[in-house]
mmCIF file of C-alpha atoms and ligand atoms in Angstrom:
data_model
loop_
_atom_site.group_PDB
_atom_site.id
_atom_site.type_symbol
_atom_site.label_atom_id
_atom_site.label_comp_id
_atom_site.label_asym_id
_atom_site.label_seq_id
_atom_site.Cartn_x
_atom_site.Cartn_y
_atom_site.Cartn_z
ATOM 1 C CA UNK A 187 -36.689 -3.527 15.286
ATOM 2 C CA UNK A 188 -38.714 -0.427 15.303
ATOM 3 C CA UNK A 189 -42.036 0.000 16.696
ATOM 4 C CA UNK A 190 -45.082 0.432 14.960
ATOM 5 C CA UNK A 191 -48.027 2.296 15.960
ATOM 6 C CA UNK A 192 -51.611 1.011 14.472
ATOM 7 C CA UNK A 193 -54.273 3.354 15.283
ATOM 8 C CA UNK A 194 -57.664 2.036 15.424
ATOM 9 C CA UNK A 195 -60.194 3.238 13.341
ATOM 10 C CA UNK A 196 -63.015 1.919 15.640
ATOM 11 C CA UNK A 197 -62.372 5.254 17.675
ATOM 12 C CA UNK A 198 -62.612 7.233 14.593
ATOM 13 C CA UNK A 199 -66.364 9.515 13.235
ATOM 14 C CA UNK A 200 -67.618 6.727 11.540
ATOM 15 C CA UNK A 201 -69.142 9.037 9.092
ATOM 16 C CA UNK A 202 -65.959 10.227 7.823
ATOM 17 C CA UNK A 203 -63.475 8.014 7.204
ATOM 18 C CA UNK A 204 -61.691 8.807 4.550
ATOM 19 C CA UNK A 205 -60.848 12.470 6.574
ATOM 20 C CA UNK A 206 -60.029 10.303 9.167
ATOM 21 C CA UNK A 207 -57.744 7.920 7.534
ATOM 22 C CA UNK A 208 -55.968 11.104 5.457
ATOM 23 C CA UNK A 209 -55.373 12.270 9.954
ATOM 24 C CA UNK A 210 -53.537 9.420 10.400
ATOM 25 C CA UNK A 211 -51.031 8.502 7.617
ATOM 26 C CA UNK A 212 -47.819 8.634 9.849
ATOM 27 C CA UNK A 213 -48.999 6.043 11.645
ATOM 28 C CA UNK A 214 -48.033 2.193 10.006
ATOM 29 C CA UNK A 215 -50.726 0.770 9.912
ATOM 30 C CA UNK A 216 -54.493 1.203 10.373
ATOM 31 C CA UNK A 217 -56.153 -1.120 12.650
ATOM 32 C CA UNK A 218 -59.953 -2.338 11.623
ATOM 33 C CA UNK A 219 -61.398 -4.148 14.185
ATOM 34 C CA UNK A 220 -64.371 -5.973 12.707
ATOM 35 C CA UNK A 221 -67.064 -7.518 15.240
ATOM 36 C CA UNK A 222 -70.125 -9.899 14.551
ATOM 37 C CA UNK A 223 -72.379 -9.732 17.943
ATOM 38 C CA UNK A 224 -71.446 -13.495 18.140
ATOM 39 C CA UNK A 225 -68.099 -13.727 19.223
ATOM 40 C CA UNK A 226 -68.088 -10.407 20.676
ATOM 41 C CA UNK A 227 -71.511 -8.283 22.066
ATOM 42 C CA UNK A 228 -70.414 -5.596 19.145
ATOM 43 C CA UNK A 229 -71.149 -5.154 15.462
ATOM 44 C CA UNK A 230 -69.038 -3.420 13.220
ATOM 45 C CA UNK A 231 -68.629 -3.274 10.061
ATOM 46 C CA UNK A 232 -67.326 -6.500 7.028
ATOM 47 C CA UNK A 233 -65.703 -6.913 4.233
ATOM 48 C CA UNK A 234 -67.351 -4.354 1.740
ATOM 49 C CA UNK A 235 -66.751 -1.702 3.991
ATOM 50 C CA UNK A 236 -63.210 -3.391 4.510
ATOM 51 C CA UNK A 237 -62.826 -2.921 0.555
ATOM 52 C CA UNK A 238 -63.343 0.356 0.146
ATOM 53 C CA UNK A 239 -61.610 1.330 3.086
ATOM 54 C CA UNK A 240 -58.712 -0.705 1.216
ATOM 55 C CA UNK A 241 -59.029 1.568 -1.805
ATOM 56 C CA UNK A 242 -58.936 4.934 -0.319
ATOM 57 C CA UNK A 243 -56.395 4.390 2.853
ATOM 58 C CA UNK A 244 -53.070 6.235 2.636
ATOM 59 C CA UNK A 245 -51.450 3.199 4.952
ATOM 60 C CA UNK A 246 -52.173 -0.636 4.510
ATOM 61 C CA UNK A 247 -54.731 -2.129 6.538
ATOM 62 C CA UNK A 248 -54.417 -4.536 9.818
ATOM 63 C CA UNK A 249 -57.636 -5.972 10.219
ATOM 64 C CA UNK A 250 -58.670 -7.898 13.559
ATOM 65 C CA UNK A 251 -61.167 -10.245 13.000
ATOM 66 C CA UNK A 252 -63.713 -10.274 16.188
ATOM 67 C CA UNK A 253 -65.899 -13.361 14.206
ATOM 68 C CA UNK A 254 -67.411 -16.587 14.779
ATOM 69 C CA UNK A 255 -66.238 -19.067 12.126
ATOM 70 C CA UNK A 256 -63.186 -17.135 10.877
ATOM 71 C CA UNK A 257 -61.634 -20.166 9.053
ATOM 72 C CA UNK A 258 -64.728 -19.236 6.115
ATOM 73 C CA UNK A 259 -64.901 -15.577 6.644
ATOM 74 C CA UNK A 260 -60.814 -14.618 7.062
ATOM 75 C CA UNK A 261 -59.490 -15.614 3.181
ATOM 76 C CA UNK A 262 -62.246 -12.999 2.041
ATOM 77 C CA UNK A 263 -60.411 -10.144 3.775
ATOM 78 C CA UNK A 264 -56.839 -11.613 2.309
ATOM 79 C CA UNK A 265 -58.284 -11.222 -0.869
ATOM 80 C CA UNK A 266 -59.417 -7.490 -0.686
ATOM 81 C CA UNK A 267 -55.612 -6.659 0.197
ATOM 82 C CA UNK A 268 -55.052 -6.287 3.665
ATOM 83 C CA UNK A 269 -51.806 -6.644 5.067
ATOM 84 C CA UNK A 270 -52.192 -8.539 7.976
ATOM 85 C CA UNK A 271 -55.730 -10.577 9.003
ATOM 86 C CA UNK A 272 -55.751 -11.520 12.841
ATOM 87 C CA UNK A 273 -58.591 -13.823 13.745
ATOM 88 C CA UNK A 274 -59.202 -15.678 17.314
ATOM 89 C CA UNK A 275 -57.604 -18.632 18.634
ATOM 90 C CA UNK A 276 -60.627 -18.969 20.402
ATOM 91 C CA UNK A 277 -63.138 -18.596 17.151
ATOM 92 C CA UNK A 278 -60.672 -20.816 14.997
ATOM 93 C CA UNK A 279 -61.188 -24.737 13.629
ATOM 94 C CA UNK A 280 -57.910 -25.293 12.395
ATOM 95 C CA UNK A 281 -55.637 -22.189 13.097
ATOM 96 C CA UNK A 282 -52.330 -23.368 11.371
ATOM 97 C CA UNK A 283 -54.854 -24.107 8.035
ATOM 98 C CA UNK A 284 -56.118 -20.871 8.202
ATOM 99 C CA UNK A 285 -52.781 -18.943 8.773
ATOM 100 C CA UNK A 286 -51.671 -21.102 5.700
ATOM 101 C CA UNK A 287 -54.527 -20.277 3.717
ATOM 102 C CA UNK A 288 -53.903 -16.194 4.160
ATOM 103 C CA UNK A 289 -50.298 -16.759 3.811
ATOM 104 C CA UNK A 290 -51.058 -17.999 0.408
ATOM 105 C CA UNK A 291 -53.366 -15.449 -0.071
ATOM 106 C CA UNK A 292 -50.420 -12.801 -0.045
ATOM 107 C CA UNK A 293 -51.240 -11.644 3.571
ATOM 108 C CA UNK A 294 -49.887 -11.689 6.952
ATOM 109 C CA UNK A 295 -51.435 -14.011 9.294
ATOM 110 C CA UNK A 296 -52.098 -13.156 12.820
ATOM 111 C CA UNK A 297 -53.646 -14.893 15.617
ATOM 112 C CA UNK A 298 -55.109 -13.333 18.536
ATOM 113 C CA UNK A 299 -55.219 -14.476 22.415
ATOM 114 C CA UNK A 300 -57.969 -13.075 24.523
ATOM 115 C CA UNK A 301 -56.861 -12.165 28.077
ATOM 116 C CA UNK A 302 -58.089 -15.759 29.727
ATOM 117 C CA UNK A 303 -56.881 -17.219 27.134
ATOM 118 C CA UNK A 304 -53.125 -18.903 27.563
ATOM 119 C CA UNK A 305 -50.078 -18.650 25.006
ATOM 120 C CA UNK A 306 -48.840 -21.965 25.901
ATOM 121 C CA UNK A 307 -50.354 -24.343 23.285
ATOM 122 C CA UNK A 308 -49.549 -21.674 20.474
ATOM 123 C CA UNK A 309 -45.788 -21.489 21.533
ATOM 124 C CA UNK A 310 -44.742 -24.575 19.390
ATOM 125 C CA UNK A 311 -47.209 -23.196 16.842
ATOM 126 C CA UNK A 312 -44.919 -19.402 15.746
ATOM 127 C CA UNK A 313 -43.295 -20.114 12.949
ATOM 128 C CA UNK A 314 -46.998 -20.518 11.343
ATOM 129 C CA UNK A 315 -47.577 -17.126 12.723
ATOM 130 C CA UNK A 316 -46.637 -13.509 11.540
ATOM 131 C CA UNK A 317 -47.653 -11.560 14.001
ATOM 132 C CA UNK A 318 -49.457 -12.630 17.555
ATOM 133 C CA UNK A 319 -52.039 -10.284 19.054
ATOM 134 C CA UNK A 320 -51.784 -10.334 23.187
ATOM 135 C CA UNK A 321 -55.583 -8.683 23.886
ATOM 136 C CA UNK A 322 -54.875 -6.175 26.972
ATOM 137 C CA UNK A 323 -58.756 -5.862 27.202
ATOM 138 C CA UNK A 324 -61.852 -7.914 26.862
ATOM 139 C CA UNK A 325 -62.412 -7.365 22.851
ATOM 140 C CA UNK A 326 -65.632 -5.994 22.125
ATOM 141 C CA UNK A 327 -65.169 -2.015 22.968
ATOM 142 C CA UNK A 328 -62.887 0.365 22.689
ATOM 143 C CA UNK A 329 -61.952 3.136 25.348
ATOM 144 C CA UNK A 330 -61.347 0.123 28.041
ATOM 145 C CA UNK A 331 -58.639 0.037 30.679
ATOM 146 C CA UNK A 332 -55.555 -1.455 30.084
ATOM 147 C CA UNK A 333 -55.079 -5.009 31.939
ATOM 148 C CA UNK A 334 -52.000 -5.329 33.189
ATOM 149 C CA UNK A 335 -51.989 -8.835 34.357
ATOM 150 C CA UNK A 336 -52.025 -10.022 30.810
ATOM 151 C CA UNK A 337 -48.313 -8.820 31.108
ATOM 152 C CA UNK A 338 -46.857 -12.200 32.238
ATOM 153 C CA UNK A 339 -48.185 -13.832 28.967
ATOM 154 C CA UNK A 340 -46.862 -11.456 26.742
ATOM 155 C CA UNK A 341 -43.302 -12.101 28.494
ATOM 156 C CA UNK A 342 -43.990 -15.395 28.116
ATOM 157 C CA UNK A 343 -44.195 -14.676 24.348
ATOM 158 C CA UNK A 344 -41.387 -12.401 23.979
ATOM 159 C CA UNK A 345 -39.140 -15.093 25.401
ATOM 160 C CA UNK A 346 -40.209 -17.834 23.004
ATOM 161 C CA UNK A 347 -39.678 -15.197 20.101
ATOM 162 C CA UNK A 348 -36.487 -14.104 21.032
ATOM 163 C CA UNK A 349 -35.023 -17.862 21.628
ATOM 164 C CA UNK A 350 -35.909 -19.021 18.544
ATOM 165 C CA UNK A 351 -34.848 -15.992 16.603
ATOM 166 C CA UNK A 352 -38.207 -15.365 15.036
ATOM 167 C CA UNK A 353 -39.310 -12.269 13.265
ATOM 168 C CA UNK A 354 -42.848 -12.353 14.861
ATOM 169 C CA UNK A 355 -44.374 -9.062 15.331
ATOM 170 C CA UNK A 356 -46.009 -9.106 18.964
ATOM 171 C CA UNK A 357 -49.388 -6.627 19.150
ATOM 172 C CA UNK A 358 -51.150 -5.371 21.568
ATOM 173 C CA UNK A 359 -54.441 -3.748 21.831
ATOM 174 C CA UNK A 360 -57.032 -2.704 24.361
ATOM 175 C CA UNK A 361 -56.338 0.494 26.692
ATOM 176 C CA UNK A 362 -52.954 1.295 25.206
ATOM 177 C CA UNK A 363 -52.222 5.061 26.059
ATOM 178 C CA UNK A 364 -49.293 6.950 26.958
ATOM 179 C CA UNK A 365 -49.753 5.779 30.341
ATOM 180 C CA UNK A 366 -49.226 2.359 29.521
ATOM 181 C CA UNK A 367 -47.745 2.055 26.193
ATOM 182 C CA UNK A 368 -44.132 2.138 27.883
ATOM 183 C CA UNK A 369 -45.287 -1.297 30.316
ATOM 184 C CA UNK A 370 -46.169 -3.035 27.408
ATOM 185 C CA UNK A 371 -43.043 -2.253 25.546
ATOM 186 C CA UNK A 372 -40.932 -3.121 28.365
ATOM 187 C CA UNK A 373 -42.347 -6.706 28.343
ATOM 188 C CA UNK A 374 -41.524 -7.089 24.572
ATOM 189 C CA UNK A 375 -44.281 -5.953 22.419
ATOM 190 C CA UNK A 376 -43.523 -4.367 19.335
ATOM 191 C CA UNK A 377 -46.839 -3.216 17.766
ATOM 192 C CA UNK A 378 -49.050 -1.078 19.308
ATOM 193 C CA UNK A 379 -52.996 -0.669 18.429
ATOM 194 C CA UNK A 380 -54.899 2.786 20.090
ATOM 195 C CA UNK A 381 -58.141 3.778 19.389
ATOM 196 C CA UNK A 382 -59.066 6.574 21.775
ATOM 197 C CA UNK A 383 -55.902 7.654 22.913
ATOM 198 C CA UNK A 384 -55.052 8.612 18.766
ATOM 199 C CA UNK A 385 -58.729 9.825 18.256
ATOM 200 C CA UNK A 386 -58.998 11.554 20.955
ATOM 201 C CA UNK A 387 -56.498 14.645 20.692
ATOM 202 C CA UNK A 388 -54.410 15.622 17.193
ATOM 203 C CA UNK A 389 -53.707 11.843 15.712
ATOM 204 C CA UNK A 390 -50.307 12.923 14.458
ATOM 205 C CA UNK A 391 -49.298 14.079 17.498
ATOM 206 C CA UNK A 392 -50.627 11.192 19.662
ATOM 207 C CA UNK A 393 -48.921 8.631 16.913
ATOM 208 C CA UNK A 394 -45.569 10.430 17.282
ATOM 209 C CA UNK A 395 -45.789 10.709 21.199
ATOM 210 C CA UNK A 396 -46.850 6.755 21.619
ATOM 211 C CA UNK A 397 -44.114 6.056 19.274
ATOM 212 C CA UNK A 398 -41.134 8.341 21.380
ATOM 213 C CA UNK A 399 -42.373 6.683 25.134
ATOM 214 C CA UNK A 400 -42.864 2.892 23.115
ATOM 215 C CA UNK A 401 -39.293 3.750 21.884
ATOM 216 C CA UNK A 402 -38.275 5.016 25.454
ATOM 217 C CA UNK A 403 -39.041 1.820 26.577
ATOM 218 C CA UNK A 404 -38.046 -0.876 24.169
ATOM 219 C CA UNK A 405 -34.915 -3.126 25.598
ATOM 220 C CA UNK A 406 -31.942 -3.155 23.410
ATOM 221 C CA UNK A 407 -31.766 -7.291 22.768
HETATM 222 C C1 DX5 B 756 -61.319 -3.843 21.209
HETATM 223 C C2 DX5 B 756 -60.650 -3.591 19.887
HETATM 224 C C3 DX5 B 756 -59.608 -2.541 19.954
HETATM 225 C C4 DX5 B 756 -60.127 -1.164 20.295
HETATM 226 C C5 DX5 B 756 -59.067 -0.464 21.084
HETATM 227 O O1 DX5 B 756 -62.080 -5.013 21.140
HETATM 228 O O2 DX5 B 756 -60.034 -4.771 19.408
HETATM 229 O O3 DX5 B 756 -58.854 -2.505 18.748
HETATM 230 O O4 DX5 B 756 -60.435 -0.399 19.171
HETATM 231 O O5 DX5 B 756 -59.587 0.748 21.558
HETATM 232 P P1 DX5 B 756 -58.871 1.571 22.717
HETATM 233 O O6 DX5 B 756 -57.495 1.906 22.261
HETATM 234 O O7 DX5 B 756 -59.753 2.752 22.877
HETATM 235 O O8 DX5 B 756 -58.843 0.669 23.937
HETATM 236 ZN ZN1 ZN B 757 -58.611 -4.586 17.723
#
């Protein structure tokens, strides 16, 4: 299965982001990270800007819901076409409902673990899952360090994945760099969000350099 790279716009000149979107089209996806300074201490941007950014982008949108209350909020962002809406374990009522709900919706449904936050209980829960996103940082900010003891977890959910033959896309997000992209793809992640480390040089090049060391390091199963 090939890896995908997702850059994240929250790194991007906010004033600009169409430009900025046009600087990353060989990337898969584009990562919007939307925050509500009540879940996280961070405000974003919602779902209007989430529309438009829907209308203009040259690649489809993966948007990471940082929300209180995302079982009333998430359906909205189905609805303006994303491709994949990842809310909080943490922030969620019902989590298989919702998933369900954006399924329905036309979208893929993700579900994202913060790093204190344990994969056990979900484990039983995959098949209601498209993707799973294993937070390698506190969410809230980019630029962060990579945390490397949330390693064990995603092995943890690489293993589950693999044994039951699932096609569950595994993310991760939070300090991934070239520096670290490679331990994160060793432990079975698949999908890689970067904000800075895209942003911060020539995107294309960044994309196709995290791509060739996430490749490096992907075990043949
Ligand atoms: C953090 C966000 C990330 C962030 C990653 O809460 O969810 O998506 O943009 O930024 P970097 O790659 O700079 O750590
Ligand atoms: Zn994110």
């Amino acid at each position: 299965m090939p890896n995908r790279i997702n850059p994240s716009i929250l790194a991007a000149d906010f004033a600009n982001f169409e430009t900025e979107l046009n600087r990353i089209s060989t990337a898969d996806l584009v990562h919007v990270d939307i925050m509500d300074n009540h879940f996280v201490p961070n405000l974003t941007f919602g779902l209007p800007m989430v529309q438009r950014l829907q209308e203009v982008s040259p690649i489809p949108l993966d948007v990471h819901l940082m929300i209180d209350d995302p079982d009333r909020w998430a359906p909205g962002y189905a609805e303006a076409g994303a491709f994949s809406v990842t809310f909080h374990a943490e922030a969620a009522a019902d989590a298989v409902a919702l998933a369900r709900t954006l399924r329905g919706i036309g979208a893929r449904a993700g579900i994202a673990l913060k790093p204190g936050t344990a994969i056990e209980p979900y484990l039983e829960l995959l098949p209601e899952f498209d993707q799973v996103l294993i937070m390698t940082v506190e969410p809230g900010f980019g630029g962060q360090s990579f945390m490397e003891s949330t390693m064990p977890k995603l092995r943890t959910l690489s293993g589950a994945v693999e044994a039951r033959g699932l096609d569950v896309w595994m993310q991760v997000d939070g300090g991934v760099t070239v520096d670290t992209i490679g331990i994160a793809a060793e432990a079975g992640a698949n999908t890689f969000v970067a904000g800075s480390a895209v942003f911060r040089g020539d995107p294309a090049e960044q994309i196709a350099l995290l791509r060739a060391t996430a490749d490096a390091h992907t075990h043949a199963h």
